[in-house]
Amino acid sequence: MAFFRPRVSREAEVRYHADQEISKSFPELLDKARQAELTVRELRAAAADEIELLAAGRAFDKALTEALRAAEAGQRATFGVKAYDDRIARRKAKATPAGAMWTSEVERLRTLREDNRLWGIPRVPRPLPATA
């Protein structure tokens, strides 16, 4: 006697393959984020003005966001195609060594991005418009 085992949805398969493609770019995006962080640290050490720090901080935030999106895609792809439709499968996949590695990487990148948003991007006052 065979039991009926429902297949995953077509949408889940499409998202799974898309996440696999996105996650392939994770190493390059992480390197870009590291270079942007190095630039921010060098500008801080050189006591650069706030306009340069603002631009470098925003570039670092953009690089971190792209790396985070790729890491989240890698995490979802590692969880497997069933995890897109089933929260139990997602939770079980998170407990595997590969799932735990991706989860910790995503959490690390989120923390780094939030720290940069709170303390790494200087608040520069807007210029006042010229009055006649």
Short mmCIF file of N, CA and C in Angstrom, two decimals:
data_model
loop_
_atom_site.label_atom_id
_atom_site.label_comp_id
_atom_site.label_asym_id
_atom_site.label_seq_id
_atom_site.Cartn_x
_atom_site.Cartn_y
_atom_site.Cartn_z
N MET A 1 0.84 -1.18 0.00
CA MET A 1 0.00 0.00 0.00
C MET A 1 0.88 1.23 0.00
N ALA A 2 0.67 2.09 -0.94
CA ALA A 2 1.46 3.31 -1.06
C ALA A 2 0.67 4.49 -0.50
N PHE A 3 1.36 5.32 0.18
CA PHE A 3 0.73 6.51 0.72
C PHE A 3 0.91 7.67 -0.24
N PHE A 4 -0.08 8.51 -0.27
CA PHE A 4 0.00 9.69 -1.13
C PHE A 4 0.92 10.71 -0.49
N ARG A 5 1.92 11.10 -1.21
CA ARG A 5 2.84 12.11 -0.72
C ARG A 5 2.73 13.32 -1.64
N PRO A 6 2.20 14.41 -1.14
CA PRO A 6 2.01 15.56 -2.03
C PRO A 6 3.35 16.15 -2.48
N ARG A 7 3.39 16.51 -3.74
CA ARG A 7 4.58 17.16 -4.28
C ARG A 7 4.61 18.61 -3.82
N VAL A 8 5.75 19.20 -3.96
CA VAL A 8 5.84 20.62 -3.63
C VAL A 8 5.23 21.42 -4.78
N SER A 9 4.86 22.62 -4.48
CA SER A 9 4.21 23.45 -5.50
C SER A 9 5.22 23.90 -6.56
N ARG A 10 4.69 24.24 -7.69
CA ARG A 10 5.54 24.71 -8.80
C ARG A 10 6.22 26.02 -8.41
N GLU A 11 5.51 26.86 -7.67
CA GLU A 11 6.07 28.13 -7.22
C GLU A 11 7.27 27.90 -6.31
N ALA A 12 7.18 26.89 -5.45
CA ALA A 12 8.30 26.57 -4.56
C ALA A 12 9.52 26.12 -5.35
N GLU A 13 9.30 25.32 -6.38
CA GLU A 13 10.42 24.88 -7.22
C GLU A 13 11.08 26.05 -7.93
N VAL A 14 10.27 26.97 -8.44
CA VAL A 14 10.81 28.13 -9.14
C VAL A 14 11.62 29.00 -8.17
N ARG A 15 11.07 29.24 -7.00
CA ARG A 15 11.79 30.06 -6.00
C ARG A 15 13.07 29.37 -5.55
N TYR A 16 13.03 28.05 -5.43
CA TYR A 16 14.22 27.28 -5.03
C TYR A 16 15.34 27.46 -6.04
N HIS A 17 15.01 27.31 -7.32
CA HIS A 17 16.04 27.45 -8.35
C HIS A 17 16.54 28.89 -8.45
N ALA A 18 15.66 29.85 -8.26
CA ALA A 18 16.08 31.25 -8.26
C ALA A 18 17.03 31.53 -7.09
N ASP A 19 16.71 30.98 -5.92
CA ASP A 19 17.58 31.18 -4.76
C ASP A 19 18.94 30.51 -4.96
N GLN A 20 18.96 29.38 -5.63
CA GLN A 20 20.24 28.73 -5.92
C GLN A 20 21.11 29.63 -6.79
N GLU A 21 20.51 30.26 -7.79
CA GLU A 21 21.27 31.15 -8.67
C GLU A 21 21.76 32.39 -7.93
N ILE A 22 20.91 32.95 -7.09
CA ILE A 22 21.30 34.15 -6.34
C ILE A 22 22.41 33.84 -5.36
N SER A 23 22.35 32.68 -4.73
CA SER A 23 23.34 32.35 -3.70
C SER A 23 24.72 32.09 -4.29
N LYS A 24 24.82 31.83 -5.59
CA LYS A 24 26.12 31.61 -6.21
C LYS A 24 26.99 32.87 -6.16
N SER A 25 26.36 34.03 -6.10
CA SER A 25 27.11 35.28 -6.08
C SER A 25 27.51 35.71 -4.67
N PHE A 26 27.18 34.91 -3.66
CA PHE A 26 27.46 35.30 -2.27
C PHE A 26 28.95 35.58 -2.00
N PRO A 27 29.89 34.74 -2.43
CA PRO A 27 31.30 35.04 -2.12
C PRO A 27 31.78 36.39 -2.67
N GLU A 28 31.38 36.71 -3.92
CA GLU A 28 31.80 37.99 -4.49
C GLU A 28 31.16 39.16 -3.74
N LEU A 29 29.89 39.03 -3.38
CA LEU A 29 29.22 40.10 -2.66
C LEU A 29 29.81 40.28 -1.26
N LEU A 30 30.20 39.18 -0.63
CA LEU A 30 30.83 39.28 0.68
C LEU A 30 32.19 39.97 0.58
N ASP A 31 32.94 39.69 -0.49
CA ASP A 31 34.21 40.37 -0.70
C ASP A 31 34.01 41.87 -0.92
N LYS A 32 32.96 42.23 -1.67
CA LYS A 32 32.66 43.65 -1.88
C LYS A 32 32.34 44.32 -0.55
N ALA A 33 31.59 43.64 0.31
CA ALA A 33 31.25 44.20 1.61
C ALA A 33 32.50 44.36 2.48
N ARG A 34 33.41 43.40 2.41
CA ARG A 34 34.65 43.51 3.18
C ARG A 34 35.50 44.68 2.69
N GLN A 35 35.54 44.90 1.37
CA GLN A 35 36.29 46.02 0.83
C GLN A 35 35.65 47.35 1.26
N ALA A 36 34.32 47.40 1.26
CA ALA A 36 33.64 48.62 1.69
C ALA A 36 33.89 48.88 3.17
N GLU A 37 33.92 47.81 3.98
CA GLU A 37 34.21 47.98 5.40
C GLU A 37 35.63 48.48 5.61
N LEU A 38 36.56 47.95 4.84
CA LEU A 38 37.95 48.39 4.92
C LEU A 38 38.07 49.87 4.57
N THR A 39 37.33 50.31 3.57
CA THR A 39 37.34 51.72 3.19
C THR A 39 36.82 52.60 4.32
N VAL A 40 35.73 52.17 4.95
CA VAL A 40 35.17 52.94 6.08
C VAL A 40 36.18 53.02 7.21
N ARG A 41 36.82 51.91 7.53
CA ARG A 41 37.80 51.91 8.63
C ARG A 41 39.00 52.80 8.32
N GLU A 42 39.45 52.76 7.06
CA GLU A 42 40.58 53.62 6.68
C GLU A 42 40.21 55.09 6.76
N LEU A 43 39.00 55.45 6.34
CA LEU A 43 38.58 56.85 6.43
C LEU A 43 38.45 57.30 7.87
N ARG A 44 37.94 56.43 8.73
CA ARG A 44 37.85 56.79 10.16
C ARG A 44 39.22 56.97 10.77
N ALA A 45 40.16 56.11 10.41
CA ALA A 45 41.52 56.20 10.95
C ALA A 45 42.22 57.47 10.45
N ALA A 46 41.89 57.90 9.24
CA ALA A 46 42.50 59.09 8.66
C ALA A 46 41.76 60.36 9.08
N ALA A 47 40.74 60.24 9.90
CA ALA A 47 39.94 61.36 10.37
C ALA A 47 39.38 62.17 9.20
N ALA A 48 38.75 61.47 8.27
CA ALA A 48 38.15 62.10 7.09
C ALA A 48 36.93 62.91 7.51
N ASP A 49 36.52 63.82 6.63
CA ASP A 49 35.35 64.63 6.96
C ASP A 49 34.07 63.78 6.88
N GLU A 50 33.00 64.31 7.42
CA GLU A 50 31.77 63.53 7.56
C GLU A 50 31.09 63.23 6.23
N ILE A 51 31.31 64.07 5.23
CA ILE A 51 30.69 63.81 3.92
C ILE A 51 31.29 62.55 3.30
N GLU A 52 32.62 62.38 3.42
CA GLU A 52 33.26 61.17 2.91
C GLU A 52 32.82 59.95 3.70
N LEU A 53 32.73 60.11 5.02
CA LEU A 53 32.28 59.00 5.86
C LEU A 53 30.83 58.62 5.56
N LEU A 54 30.01 59.62 5.26
CA LEU A 54 28.62 59.35 4.92
C LEU A 54 28.53 58.53 3.64
N ALA A 55 29.28 58.92 2.62
CA ALA A 55 29.26 58.18 1.35
C ALA A 55 29.81 56.77 1.54
N ALA A 56 30.89 56.63 2.29
CA ALA A 56 31.47 55.31 2.52
C ALA A 56 30.53 54.44 3.37
N GLY A 57 29.88 55.03 4.35
CA GLY A 57 28.94 54.29 5.18
C GLY A 57 27.74 53.79 4.40
N ARG A 58 27.25 54.64 3.48
CA ARG A 58 26.12 54.21 2.65
C ARG A 58 26.53 53.13 1.66
N ALA A 59 27.75 53.24 1.12
CA ALA A 59 28.24 52.20 0.21
C ALA A 59 28.40 50.87 0.96
N PHE A 60 28.88 50.94 2.19
CA PHE A 60 29.03 49.73 3.01
C PHE A 60 27.66 49.13 3.31
N ASP A 61 26.66 49.97 3.59
CA ASP A 61 25.31 49.49 3.86
C ASP A 61 24.73 48.81 2.63
N LYS A 62 24.95 49.39 1.46
CA LYS A 62 24.44 48.78 0.23
C LYS A 62 25.12 47.44 -0.03
N ALA A 63 26.42 47.37 0.17
CA ALA A 63 27.15 46.11 -0.04
C ALA A 63 26.70 45.04 0.96
N LEU A 64 26.48 45.44 2.21
CA LEU A 64 26.00 44.49 3.21
C LEU A 64 24.60 43.99 2.89
N THR A 65 23.74 44.88 2.40
CA THR A 65 22.38 44.48 2.05
C THR A 65 22.39 43.46 0.92
N GLU A 66 23.23 43.69 -0.10
CA GLU A 66 23.31 42.74 -1.21
C GLU A 66 23.86 41.39 -0.73
N ALA A 67 24.88 41.41 0.12
CA ALA A 67 25.43 40.17 0.65
C ALA A 67 24.41 39.45 1.53
N LEU A 68 23.65 40.21 2.29
CA LEU A 68 22.62 39.62 3.15
C LEU A 68 21.53 38.95 2.32
N ARG A 69 21.12 39.59 1.23
CA ARG A 69 20.10 38.98 0.37
C ARG A 69 20.61 37.68 -0.25
N ALA A 70 21.87 37.66 -0.65
CA ALA A 70 22.43 36.43 -1.21
C ALA A 70 22.55 35.35 -0.14
N ALA A 71 22.91 35.74 1.09
CA ALA A 71 23.01 34.77 2.17
C ALA A 71 21.64 34.21 2.53
N GLU A 72 20.63 35.05 2.54
CA GLU A 72 19.28 34.56 2.82
C GLU A 72 18.81 33.60 1.73
N ALA A 73 19.16 33.89 0.47
CA ALA A 73 18.81 32.98 -0.62
C ALA A 73 19.55 31.66 -0.47
N GLY A 74 20.81 31.71 -0.08
CA GLY A 74 21.57 30.48 0.16
C GLY A 74 20.99 29.68 1.31
N GLN A 75 20.54 30.38 2.33
CA GLN A 75 19.92 29.70 3.47
C GLN A 75 18.65 28.97 3.03
N ARG A 76 17.80 29.67 2.28
CA ARG A 76 16.55 29.03 1.83
C ARG A 76 16.84 27.86 0.90
N ALA A 77 17.83 28.01 0.01
CA ALA A 77 18.16 26.92 -0.91
C ALA A 77 18.73 25.72 -0.16
N THR A 78 19.50 25.98 0.89
CA THR A 78 20.06 24.89 1.69
C THR A 78 18.96 24.14 2.43
N PHE A 79 17.92 24.85 2.84
CA PHE A 79 16.82 24.20 3.55
C PHE A 79 16.09 23.21 2.65
N GLY A 80 16.12 23.42 1.36
CA GLY A 80 15.48 22.49 0.44
C GLY A 80 14.16 23.02 -0.09
N VAL A 81 13.68 22.35 -1.12
CA VAL A 81 12.48 22.81 -1.80
C VAL A 81 11.23 22.63 -0.95
N LYS A 82 11.20 21.63 -0.10
CA LYS A 82 10.03 21.42 0.76
C LYS A 82 9.85 22.54 1.78
N ALA A 83 10.95 23.18 2.17
CA ALA A 83 10.89 24.20 3.20
C ALA A 83 10.16 25.46 2.75
N TYR A 84 9.97 25.63 1.46
CA TYR A 84 9.24 26.80 0.97
C TYR A 84 7.76 26.71 1.30
N ASP A 85 7.23 25.49 1.35
CA ASP A 85 5.82 25.29 1.60
C ASP A 85 5.50 24.83 3.02
N ASP A 86 6.49 24.29 3.72
CA ASP A 86 6.22 23.62 4.99
C ASP A 86 7.11 24.20 6.09
N ARG A 87 6.50 24.79 7.10
CA ARG A 87 7.29 25.39 8.16
C ARG A 87 8.00 24.34 9.03
N ILE A 88 7.45 23.15 9.12
CA ILE A 88 8.10 22.08 9.87
C ILE A 88 9.37 21.65 9.17
N ALA A 89 9.31 21.51 7.85
CA ALA A 89 10.51 21.16 7.08
C ALA A 89 11.57 22.25 7.20
N ARG A 90 11.14 23.51 7.22
CA ARG A 90 12.06 24.63 7.38
C ARG A 90 12.74 24.58 8.75
N ARG A 91 11.97 24.27 9.75
CA ARG A 91 12.53 24.21 11.11
C ARG A 91 13.50 23.03 11.26
N LYS A 92 13.17 21.89 10.67
CA LYS A 92 14.07 20.73 10.71
C LYS A 92 15.35 21.01 9.95
N ALA A 93 15.24 21.69 8.81
CA ALA A 93 16.43 21.99 8.00
C ALA A 93 17.35 22.98 8.71
N LYS A 94 16.77 23.83 9.54
CA LYS A 94 17.58 24.80 10.28
C LYS A 94 18.48 24.11 11.30
N ALA A 95 18.11 22.90 11.73
CA ALA A 95 18.87 22.16 12.73
C ALA A 95 20.02 21.36 12.13
N THR A 96 20.10 21.26 10.82
CA THR A 96 21.21 20.54 10.20
C THR A 96 22.47 21.40 10.24
N PRO A 97 23.66 20.82 10.12
CA PRO A 97 24.89 21.62 10.17
C PRO A 97 24.95 22.70 9.09
N ALA A 98 24.55 22.37 7.87
CA ALA A 98 24.58 23.37 6.80
C ALA A 98 23.54 24.47 7.06
N GLY A 99 22.37 24.08 7.53
CA GLY A 99 21.33 25.07 7.84
C GLY A 99 21.74 25.98 8.98
N ALA A 100 22.37 25.42 10.00
CA ALA A 100 22.83 26.23 11.13
C ALA A 100 23.94 27.19 10.70
N MET A 101 24.81 26.74 9.79
CA MET A 101 25.89 27.60 9.31
C MET A 101 25.32 28.80 8.57
N TRP A 102 24.36 28.56 7.66
CA TRP A 102 23.76 29.67 6.92
C TRP A 102 22.97 30.58 7.84
N THR A 103 22.28 30.02 8.82
CA THR A 103 21.49 30.83 9.75
C THR A 103 22.40 31.75 10.55
N SER A 104 23.52 31.23 11.03
CA SER A 104 24.43 32.08 11.80
C SER A 104 25.06 33.15 10.91
N GLU A 105 25.33 32.82 9.64
CA GLU A 105 25.90 33.81 8.72
C GLU A 105 24.89 34.93 8.44
N VAL A 106 23.64 34.58 8.27
CA VAL A 106 22.60 35.58 8.04
C VAL A 106 22.45 36.48 9.26
N GLU A 107 22.44 35.89 10.44
CA GLU A 107 22.32 36.68 11.67
C GLU A 107 23.53 37.59 11.86
N ARG A 108 24.72 37.11 11.52
CA ARG A 108 25.92 37.93 11.65
C ARG A 108 25.86 39.13 10.71
N LEU A 109 25.44 38.89 9.47
CA LEU A 109 25.35 39.99 8.51
C LEU A 109 24.27 40.99 8.89
N ARG A 110 23.14 40.51 9.40
CA ARG A 110 22.09 41.43 9.86
C ARG A 110 22.58 42.30 11.00
N THR A 111 23.28 41.69 11.95
CA THR A 111 23.81 42.45 13.08
C THR A 111 24.82 43.48 12.62
N LEU A 112 25.70 43.10 11.70
CA LEU A 112 26.69 44.02 11.16
C LEU A 112 26.03 45.18 10.43
N ARG A 113 25.00 44.88 9.65
CA ARG A 113 24.30 45.94 8.92
C ARG A 113 23.59 46.89 9.88
N GLU A 114 22.92 46.36 10.90
CA GLU A 114 22.23 47.23 11.86
C GLU A 114 23.22 48.07 12.65
N ASP A 115 24.37 47.50 13.01
CA ASP A 115 25.40 48.26 13.71
C ASP A 115 25.90 49.40 12.83
N ASN A 116 26.09 49.11 11.55
CA ASN A 116 26.54 50.17 10.63
C ASN A 116 25.47 51.24 10.48
N ARG A 117 24.21 50.84 10.42
CA ARG A 117 23.15 51.84 10.27
C ARG A 117 23.01 52.71 11.51
N LEU A 118 23.26 52.13 12.68
CA LEU A 118 23.13 52.92 13.90
C LEU A 118 24.34 53.81 14.16
N TRP A 119 25.55 53.27 13.96
CA TRP A 119 26.74 53.98 14.37
C TRP A 119 27.74 54.28 13.26
N GLY A 120 27.61 53.62 12.13
CA GLY A 120 28.62 53.78 11.09
C GLY A 120 28.36 54.89 10.10
N ILE A 121 27.10 55.26 9.94
CA ILE A 121 26.76 56.31 9.00
C ILE A 121 26.55 57.60 9.79
N PRO A 122 27.42 58.59 9.60
CA PRO A 122 27.27 59.82 10.39
C PRO A 122 26.02 60.60 9.97
N ARG A 123 25.46 61.29 10.90
CA ARG A 123 24.29 62.12 10.64
C ARG A 123 24.80 63.51 10.26
N VAL A 124 24.56 63.86 9.02
CA VAL A 124 25.01 65.15 8.52
C VAL A 124 23.79 66.03 8.34
N PRO A 125 23.82 67.25 8.90
CA PRO A 125 22.66 68.12 8.74
C PRO A 125 22.47 68.53 7.28
N ARG A 126 21.22 68.69 6.91
CA ARG A 126 20.92 69.11 5.54
C ARG A 126 21.31 70.58 5.38
N PRO A 127 21.78 70.92 4.20
CA PRO A 127 22.12 72.33 3.98
C PRO A 127 20.85 73.18 3.92
N LEU A 128 20.94 74.38 4.45
CA LEU A 128 19.80 75.30 4.43
C LEU A 128 19.68 75.90 3.04
N PRO A 129 18.45 76.04 2.57
CA PRO A 129 18.30 76.67 1.26
C PRO A 129 18.63 78.16 1.35
N ALA A 130 19.19 78.67 0.28
CA ALA A 130 19.56 80.10 0.24
C ALA A 130 18.31 80.94 0.12
N THR A 131 18.20 81.91 0.98
CA THR A 131 17.05 82.81 0.92
C THR A 131 17.46 84.14 0.29
N ALA A 132 16.57 84.70 -0.47
CA ALA A 132 16.92 85.95 -1.17
C ALA A 132 16.51 87.15 -0.39
#
